[in-house]
PDB file of C-alpha atoms in Angstrom:
ATOM      1  CA  MET A 198    -127.365 -80.756  29.091  1.00 53.00           C
ATOM      2  CA  ALA A 199    -124.097 -82.579  29.598  1.00 54.00           C
ATOM      3  CA  GLU A 200    -123.139 -83.861  33.045  1.00 62.00           C
ATOM      4  CA  ARG A 201    -121.089 -81.183  34.823  1.00 68.00           C
ATOM      5  CA  LYS A 202    -117.773 -82.064  36.302  1.00 79.00           C
ATOM      6  CA  GLU A 203    -116.842 -80.855  39.750  1.00 90.00           C
ATOM      7  CA  ILE A 204    -113.951 -78.415  39.316  1.00 94.00           C
ATOM      8  CA  THR A 205    -112.043 -76.719  42.196  1.00 97.00           C
ATOM      9  CA  VAL A 206    -109.509 -73.944  41.537  1.00 97.00           C
ATOM     10  CA  ARG A 207    -107.307 -72.912  44.526  1.00 97.00           C
ATOM     11  CA  ALA A 208    -106.479 -69.289  44.852  1.00 95.00           C
ATOM     12  CA  VAL A 209    -104.564 -66.897  47.129  1.00 93.00           C
ATOM     13  CA  ARG A 210    -105.818 -63.617  48.437  1.00 92.00           C
ATOM     14  CA  ARG A 211    -104.206 -60.506  46.799  1.00 86.00           C
ATOM     15  CA  GLU A 212    -102.866 -57.970  49.202  1.00 78.00           C
ATOM     16  CA  GLY A 213    -101.008 -55.796  46.752  1.00 66.00           C
ATOM     17  CA  ARG A 214    -102.654 -53.512  44.158  1.00 66.00           C
ATOM     18  CA  GLY A 215    -101.543 -51.844  40.922  1.00 64.00           C
ATOM     19  CA  LYS A 216     -99.840 -52.758  37.708  1.00 68.00           C
ATOM     20  CA  ASN A 217     -96.607 -53.833  39.311  1.00 66.00           C
ATOM     21  CA  ASP A 218     -98.340 -56.388  41.551  1.00 70.00           C
ATOM     22  CA  ALA A 219    -100.468 -57.622  38.637  1.00 68.00           C
ATOM     23  CA  GLY A 220     -97.450 -57.945  36.352  1.00 71.00           C
ATOM     24  CA  ARG A 221     -95.598 -59.987  39.056  1.00 76.00           C
ATOM     25  CA  LEU A 222     -98.571 -62.334  39.370  1.00 79.00           C
ATOM     26  CA  ARG A 223     -98.751 -62.886  35.673  1.00 80.00           C
ATOM     27  CA  ARG A 224     -94.999 -63.650  35.351  1.00 82.00           C
ATOM     28  CA  ASP A 225     -95.598 -66.260  38.074  1.00 86.00           C
ATOM     29  CA  GLY A 226     -98.360 -67.966  36.128  1.00 87.00           C
ATOM     30  CA  PHE A 227    -101.332 -66.380  38.086  1.00 91.00           C
ATOM     31  CA  VAL A 228    -104.237 -64.215  36.937  1.00 92.00           C
ATOM     32  CA  PRO A 229    -105.747 -61.444  39.120  1.00 92.00           C
ATOM     33  CA  VAL A 230    -109.448 -62.093  39.802  1.00 94.00           C
ATOM     34  CA  THR A 231    -112.180 -60.301  41.628  1.00 95.00           C
ATOM     35  CA  VAL A 232    -114.909 -62.398  43.280  1.00 96.00           C
ATOM     36  CA  TYR A 233    -118.195 -60.759  44.198  1.00 93.00           C
ATOM     37  CA  GLY A 234    -121.874 -61.379  44.637  1.00 90.00           C
ATOM     38  CA  GLY A 235    -124.306 -62.535  47.324  1.00 84.00           C
ATOM     39  CA  ASP A 236    -124.025 -61.015  50.790  1.00 84.00           C
ATOM     40  CA  ALA A 237    -120.209 -61.552  51.134  1.00 86.00           C
ATOM     41  CA  GLU A 238    -117.750 -58.731  50.403  1.00 91.00           C
ATOM     42  CA  ALA A 239    -115.773 -58.605  47.183  1.00 93.00           C
ATOM     43  CA  VAL A 240    -112.492 -60.410  47.376  1.00 94.00           C
ATOM     44  CA  ALA A 241    -109.323 -59.733  45.274  1.00 93.00           C
ATOM     45  CA  ALA A 242    -107.447 -63.028  44.573  1.00 94.00           C
ATOM     46  CA  ALA A 243    -104.936 -64.580  42.228  1.00 94.00           C
ATOM     47  CA  ALA A 244    -105.747 -67.893  40.529  1.00 95.00           C
ATOM     48  CA  PRO A 245    -103.534 -70.161  38.325  1.00 96.00           C
ATOM     49  CA  LEU A 246    -103.700 -69.081  34.675  1.00 95.00           C
ATOM     50  CA  ALA A 247    -103.523 -72.587  33.366  1.00 95.00           C
ATOM     51  CA  GLU A 248    -106.571 -73.790  35.335  1.00 97.00           C
ATOM     52  CA  LEU A 249    -108.739 -70.839  34.389  1.00 96.00           C
ATOM     53  CA  ALA A 250    -107.638 -71.114  30.677  1.00 95.00           C
ATOM     54  CA  ALA A 251    -108.595 -74.816  30.756  1.00 96.00           C
ATOM     55  CA  ILE A 252    -112.095 -73.919  31.913  1.00 96.00           C
ATOM     56  CA  LEU A 253    -112.498 -71.369  29.212  1.00 95.00           C
ATOM     57  CA  ARG A 254    -111.440 -73.875  26.592  1.00 94.00           C
ATOM     58  CA  SER A 255    -113.908 -76.518  27.806  1.00 92.00           C
ATOM     59  CA  GLU A 256    -117.166 -77.369  26.230  1.00 88.00           C
ATOM     60  CA  THR A 257    -119.115 -75.090  28.515  1.00 90.00           C
ATOM     61  CA  GLY A 258    -116.565 -72.311  28.390  1.00 92.00           C
ATOM     62  CA  ALA A 259    -117.337 -69.142  30.328  1.00 92.00           C
ATOM     63  CA  ASN A 260    -120.630 -70.719  31.449  1.00 93.00           C
ATOM     64  CA  THR A 261    -118.714 -73.388  33.512  1.00 94.00           C
ATOM     65  CA  ILE A 262    -119.678 -73.490  37.164  1.00 94.00           C
ATOM     66  CA  PHE A 263    -116.704 -74.253  39.343  1.00 96.00           C
ATOM     67  CA  THR A 264    -115.514 -73.827  42.946  1.00 97.00           C
ATOM     68  CA  LEU A 265    -112.970 -71.125  43.825  1.00 97.00           C
ATOM     69  CA  ASP A 266    -111.278 -71.864  47.105  1.00 97.00           C
ATOM     70  CA  VAL A 267    -109.446 -68.684  48.243  1.00 96.00           C
ATOM     71  CA  GLU A 268    -106.831 -69.369  51.003  1.00 94.00           C
ATOM     72  CA  GLY A 269    -107.946 -67.641  54.214  1.00 92.00           C
ATOM     73  CA  VAL A 270    -111.442 -66.813  52.827  1.00 92.00           C
ATOM     74  CA  GLY A 271    -113.092 -70.059  51.884  1.00 94.00           C
ATOM     75  CA  ALA A 272    -114.669 -71.703  48.903  1.00 95.00           C
ATOM     76  CA  SER A 273    -117.562 -70.356  46.761  1.00 94.00           C
ATOM     77  CA  GLU A 274    -119.219 -71.634  43.600  1.00 95.00           C
ATOM     78  CA  VAL A 275    -118.589 -69.099  40.871  1.00 96.00           C
ATOM     79  CA  LEU A 276    -119.060 -68.351  37.263  1.00 95.00           C
ATOM     80  CA  PHE A 277    -117.175 -66.052  34.880  1.00 95.00           C
ATOM     81  CA  HIS A 278    -118.813 -62.694  34.660  1.00 93.00           C
ATOM     82  CA  ASP A 279    -116.256 -60.653  32.694  1.00 94.00           C
ATOM     83  CA  ARG A 280    -112.802 -61.327  31.459  1.00 94.00           C
ATOM     84  CA  GLN A 281    -109.977 -59.301  29.885  1.00 93.00           C
ATOM     85  CA  ILE A 282    -107.828 -60.850  27.172  1.00 93.00           C
ATOM     86  CA  ASP A 283    -104.372 -59.673  26.019  1.00 90.00           C
ATOM     87  CA  PRO A 284    -105.080 -58.657  22.396  1.00 92.00           C
ATOM     88  CA  VAL A 285    -101.490 -59.534  21.318  1.00 93.00           C
ATOM     89  CA  ARG A 286    -100.924 -62.847  23.181  1.00 90.00           C
ATOM     90  CA  GLY A 287    -104.552 -63.860  23.366  1.00 90.00           C
ATOM     91  CA  ARG A 288    -104.037 -64.626  27.073  1.00 90.00           C
ATOM     92  CA  LEU A 289    -106.375 -64.073  29.997  1.00 93.00           C
ATOM     93  CA  VAL A 290    -105.067 -61.143  32.095  1.00 91.00           C
ATOM     94  CA  HIS A 291    -108.015 -60.536  34.552  1.00 93.00           C
ATOM     95  CA  ALA A 292    -111.365 -62.034  35.358  1.00 96.00           C
ATOM     96  CA  ASP A 293    -114.420 -61.002  37.357  1.00 96.00           C
ATOM     97  CA  LEU A 294    -116.047 -64.006  39.023  1.00 97.00           C
ATOM     98  CA  ARG A 295    -119.681 -64.070  40.270  1.00 95.00           C
ATOM     99  CA  ARG A 296    -120.631 -66.014  43.359  1.00 95.00           C
ATOM    100  CA  LEU A 297    -123.676 -68.253  42.928  1.00 93.00           C
ATOM    101  CA  VAL A 298    -126.446 -67.838  45.426  1.00 90.00           C
ATOM    102  CA  ALA A 299    -128.840 -70.722  46.139  1.00 85.00           C
ATOM    103  CA  GLY A 300    -132.324 -70.094  44.679  1.00 86.00           C
ATOM    104  CA  GLN A 301    -131.146 -67.070  42.641  1.00 90.00           C
ATOM    105  CA  LYS A 302    -131.470 -67.168  38.896  1.00 93.00           C
ATOM    106  CA  LEU A 303    -128.818 -65.879  36.486  1.00 92.00           C
ATOM    107  CA  GLU A 304    -129.012 -63.887  33.383  1.00 93.00           C
ATOM    108  CA  ILE A 305    -126.444 -65.187  30.969  1.00 94.00           C
ATOM    109  CA  THR A 306    -125.705 -65.741  27.237  1.00 94.00           C
ATOM    110  CA  VAL A 307    -125.719 -69.136  25.662  1.00 95.00           C
ATOM    111  CA  PRO A 308    -124.984 -70.379  22.031  1.00 95.00           C
ATOM    112  CA  LEU A 309    -127.955 -70.923  19.666  1.00 97.00           C
ATOM    113  CA  HIS A 310    -127.542 -73.934  17.456  1.00 97.00           C
ATOM    114  CA  LEU A 311    -129.727 -74.671  14.424  1.00 97.00           C
ATOM    115  CA  VAL A 312    -130.196 -78.466  13.876  1.00 97.00           C
ATOM    116  CA  GLY A 313    -131.648 -80.430  11.070  1.00 95.00           C
ATOM    117  CA  GLU A 314    -131.602 -79.792   7.278  1.00 95.00           C
ATOM    118  CA  ALA A 315    -134.301 -77.273   6.213  1.00 95.00           C
ATOM    119  CA  VAL A 316    -136.742 -78.547   3.485  1.00 95.00           C
ATOM    120  CA  GLY A 317    -136.139 -75.229   1.749  1.00 94.00           C
ATOM    121  CA  VAL A 318    -132.550 -76.027   1.328  1.00 94.00           C
ATOM    122  CA  ARG A 319    -132.927 -79.759   0.663  1.00 92.00           C
ATOM    123  CA  GLU A 320    -135.684 -79.671  -1.860  1.00 92.00           C
ATOM    124  CA  GLU A 321    -136.125 -76.086  -3.050  1.00 90.00           C
ATOM    125  CA  GLY A 322    -132.597 -74.806  -3.493  1.00 90.00           C
ATOM    126  CA  GLY A 323    -132.681 -72.273  -0.758  1.00 93.00           C
ATOM    127  CA  VAL A 324    -129.945 -71.124   1.557  1.00 95.00           C
ATOM    128  CA  LEU A 325    -130.242 -71.036   5.360  1.00 96.00           C
ATOM    129  CA  GLU A 326    -129.013 -67.806   6.891  1.00 96.00           C
ATOM    130  CA  GLN A 327    -128.542 -67.707  10.736  1.00 97.00           C
ATOM    131  CA  ILE A 328    -128.798 -64.201  11.935  1.00 97.00           C
ATOM    132  CA  VAL A 329    -128.624 -64.724  15.725  1.00 97.00           C
ATOM    133  CA  ARG A 330    -126.015 -67.096  17.276  1.00 97.00           C
ATOM    134  CA  GLU A 331    -126.489 -66.448  20.940  1.00 97.00           C
ATOM    135  CA  LEU A 332    -129.453 -65.915  23.235  1.00 97.00           C
ATOM    136  CA  GLU A 333    -129.718 -64.210  26.630  1.00 97.00           C
ATOM    137  CA  ILE A 334    -131.638 -66.340  29.117  1.00 97.00           C
ATOM    138  CA  ARG A 335    -132.678 -66.302  32.736  1.00 97.00           C
ATOM    139  CA  VAL A 336    -131.986 -69.743  34.496  1.00 95.00           C
ATOM    140  CA  SER A 337    -130.968 -71.331  37.684  1.00 93.00           C
ATOM    141  CA  PRO A 338    -127.220 -72.105  37.892  1.00 90.00           C
ATOM    142  CA  ARG A 339    -127.642 -75.748  37.814  1.00 86.00           C
ATOM    143  CA  ASP A 340    -129.966 -75.699  34.795  1.00 91.00           C
ATOM    144  CA  ILE A 341    -127.658 -73.671  32.486  1.00 92.00           C
ATOM    145  CA  PRO A 342    -127.738 -75.482  29.095  1.00 92.00           C
ATOM    146  CA  ASP A 343    -124.658 -75.917  26.921  1.00 90.00           C
ATOM    147  CA  ALA A 344    -126.629 -74.458  24.036  1.00 93.00           C
ATOM    148  CA  ILE A 345    -130.263 -73.945  22.853  1.00 95.00           C
ATOM    149  CA  ASN A 346    -130.955 -76.218  19.924  1.00 96.00           C
ATOM    150  CA  VAL A 347    -133.659 -75.301  17.430  1.00 96.00           C
ATOM    151  CA  ASP A 348    -134.908 -77.708  14.721  1.00 97.00           C
ATOM    152  CA  VAL A 349    -135.191 -76.037  11.258  1.00 96.00           C
ATOM    153  CA  SER A 350    -136.231 -79.151   9.291  1.00 96.00           C
ATOM    154  CA  ASN A 351    -139.680 -77.653   8.434  1.00 94.00           C
ATOM    155  CA  LEU A 352    -138.406 -74.306   7.266  1.00 95.00           C
ATOM    156  CA  GLY A 353    -139.226 -73.632   3.587  1.00 94.00           C
ATOM    157  CA  VAL A 354    -138.072 -70.986   1.175  1.00 94.00           C
ATOM    158  CA  HIS A 355    -138.894 -67.460   2.399  1.00 94.00           C
ATOM    159  CA  ASP A 356    -139.828 -68.779   5.856  1.00 95.00           C
ATOM    160  CA  VAL A 357    -138.588 -66.783   8.858  1.00 97.00           C
ATOM    161  CA  LEU A 358    -137.786 -68.104  12.321  1.00 97.00           C
ATOM    162  CA  HIS A 359    -138.328 -65.824  15.327  1.00 98.00           C
ATOM    163  CA  VAL A 360    -137.435 -66.042  18.935  1.00 98.00           C
ATOM    164  CA  SER A 361    -141.145 -66.614  19.590  1.00 97.00           C
ATOM    165  CA  ASP A 362    -140.976 -69.884  17.575  1.00 96.00           C
ATOM    166  CA  ILE A 363    -138.408 -71.433  19.900  1.00 95.00           C
ATOM    167  CA  PRO A 364    -140.084 -74.145  22.044  1.00 92.00           C
ATOM    168  CA  THR A 365    -139.992 -73.240  25.773  1.00 84.00           C
ATOM    169  CA  SER A 366    -138.020 -75.330  28.127  1.00 87.00           C
ATOM    170  CA  GLU A 367    -138.939 -75.642  31.821  1.00 89.00           C
ATOM    171  CA  GLY A 368    -136.868 -73.385  33.940  1.00 92.00           C
ATOM    172  CA  ILE A 369    -135.372 -71.313  31.064  1.00 95.00           C
ATOM    173  CA  GLU A 370    -136.643 -67.926  30.154  1.00 96.00           C
ATOM    174  CA  ILE A 371    -135.483 -66.336  26.912  1.00 97.00           C
ATOM    175  CA  LEU A 372    -134.928 -62.619  27.391  1.00 98.00           C
ATOM    176  CA  ASP A 373    -134.440 -61.554  23.709  1.00 98.00           C
ATOM    177  CA  PRO A 374    -137.444 -59.803  22.155  1.00 98.00           C
ATOM    178  CA  PRO A 375    -139.949 -62.420  20.740  1.00 97.00           C
ATOM    179  CA  ASP A 376    -140.051 -60.787  17.354  1.00 97.00           C
ATOM    180  CA  THR A 377    -136.272 -61.107  16.918  1.00 98.00           C
ATOM    181  CA  VAL A 378    -135.444 -62.820  13.642  1.00 98.00           C
ATOM    182  CA  ILE A 379    -133.066 -65.641  14.165  1.00 97.00           C
ATOM    183  CA  ALA A 380    -132.900 -67.417  10.766  1.00 97.00           C
ATOM    184  CA  THR A 381    -134.389 -67.236   7.242  1.00 97.00           C
ATOM    185  CA  ILE A 382    -134.387 -69.356   4.125  1.00 95.00           C
ATOM    186  CA  GLY A 383    -133.476 -67.338   1.004  1.00 93.00           C
ATOM    187  CA  ILE A 384    -133.014 -67.963  -2.658  1.00 87.00           C
ATOM    188  CA  VAL A 385    -129.732 -67.308  -4.445  1.00 76.00           C
ATOM    189  CA  ARG A 386    -130.544 -65.636  -7.800  1.00 72.00           C
ATOM    190  CA  GLU A 387    -128.261 -66.227 -10.718  1.00 65.00           C
ATOM    191  CA  GLU A 388    -126.871 -63.009 -12.180  1.00 61.00           C
ATOM    192  CA  GLU A 389    -127.242 -62.532 -15.973  1.00 59.00           C
ATOM    193  CA  VAL A 390    -123.910 -62.737 -17.693  1.00 58.00           C
ATOM    194  CA  ALA A 391    -123.299 -60.000 -20.250  1.00 61.00           C
ATOM    195  CA  PRO A 392    -121.719 -61.094 -23.540  1.00 64.00           C
ATOM    196  CA  ALA A 393    -117.976 -60.645 -23.651  1.00 64.00           C
ATOM    197  CA  PRO A 394    -116.937 -57.373 -25.506  1.00 66.00           C
ATOM    198  CA  ALA A 395    -115.047 -57.696 -28.678  1.00 59.00           C
ATOM    199  CA  PRO A 396    -111.193 -57.297 -28.429  1.00 62.00           C
ATOM    200  CA  GLU A 397    -110.110 -53.668 -28.664  1.00 62.00           C
ATOM    201  CA  GLY A 398    -109.387 -52.590 -32.205  1.00 56.00           C
ATOM    202  CA  GLU A 399    -111.611 -55.276 -33.801  1.00 56.00           C
ATOM    203  CA  VAL A 400    -115.055 -54.328 -35.230  1.00 54.00           C
ATOM    204  CA  ALA A 401    -117.433 -57.052 -35.834  1.00 54.00           C
ATOM    205  CA  GLU A 402    -118.530 -57.061 -39.575  1.00 56.00           C
ATOM    206  CA  PRO A 403    -122.245 -57.799 -40.334  1.00 55.00           C
ATOM    207  CA  GLU A 404    -122.985 -60.868 -42.382  1.00 55.00           C
ATOM    208  CA  VAL A 405    -124.038 -60.147 -45.975  1.00 54.00           C
ATOM    209  CA  ILE A 406    -126.402 -62.792 -47.383  1.00 52.00           C
ATOM    210  CA  GLY A 407    -126.890 -63.332 -51.182  1.00 53.00           C
ATOM    211  CA  LYS A 408    -124.776 -60.476 -52.560  1.00 49.00           C
ATOM    212  CA  GLY A 409    -122.438 -62.678 -54.583  1.00 49.00           C
ATOM    213  CA  LYS A 410    -125.304 -64.485 -56.281  1.00 48.00           C
ATOM    214  CA  LYS A 411    -127.089 -61.300 -57.379  1.00 48.00           C
ATOM    215  CA  GLU A 412    -123.844 -59.928 -58.786  1.00 48.00           C
ATOM    216  CA  GLU A 413    -123.312 -63.075 -60.847  1.00 50.00           C
ATOM    217  CA  GLU A 414    -126.878 -62.984 -62.117  1.00 49.00           C
ATOM    218  CA  GLY A 415    -126.419 -59.287 -63.120  1.00 50.00           C
ATOM    219  CA  THR A 416    -123.258 -60.040 -65.008  1.00 49.00           C
ATOM    220  CA  ALA A 417    -124.843 -62.924 -66.933  1.00 48.00           C
ATOM    221  CA  GLU A 418    -127.770 -60.740 -68.073  1.00 51.00           C
ATOM    222  CA  SER A 419    -125.461 -58.114 -69.431  1.00 47.00           C
TER     223      SER A 419
END
């Protein structure tokens, strides 16, 4: 797990509501956010779009823990819970942020990376197919991994890798069913190539063997 940087985003409390207020905020370079969780009440705020977008583009993405300091409310450690993206511009238009509570574990989704070259690919001509690319886990906020890496070096042709085959890490509980298939090694079968049909209008003539010789012999005898 990479060392986490301390990030603080300063926000202002939202007093207005509705599309007009949200539209004005976006034109000014802010994003409406809702902060909730723990024993404190939910807070509607507005945070700088550029700073939130930079967090989402970072290596840890939506799983980045950062401090949101709302003017007049105070600072809280938060994590993205949900976000809305403009389908046309691809821009963040709203975010739900979850407060982190000391001692309380989170249920989040993290990437699943397959590492190593499978023996079934390297020596047996197989093809590795990754079926699952994310895993849902339960973990303490400070122990959130950037990804879960699984070594597939020993996988041979027709081998199947399940969630239950993933080595357990202290403090991380995988919530996906143990029998979930995450990867397999298959074989690519070559298709038989049918002979090309004769060009339209042409009929292949059978080869006649020995006809000319027999005719010559018959002529000589007569």
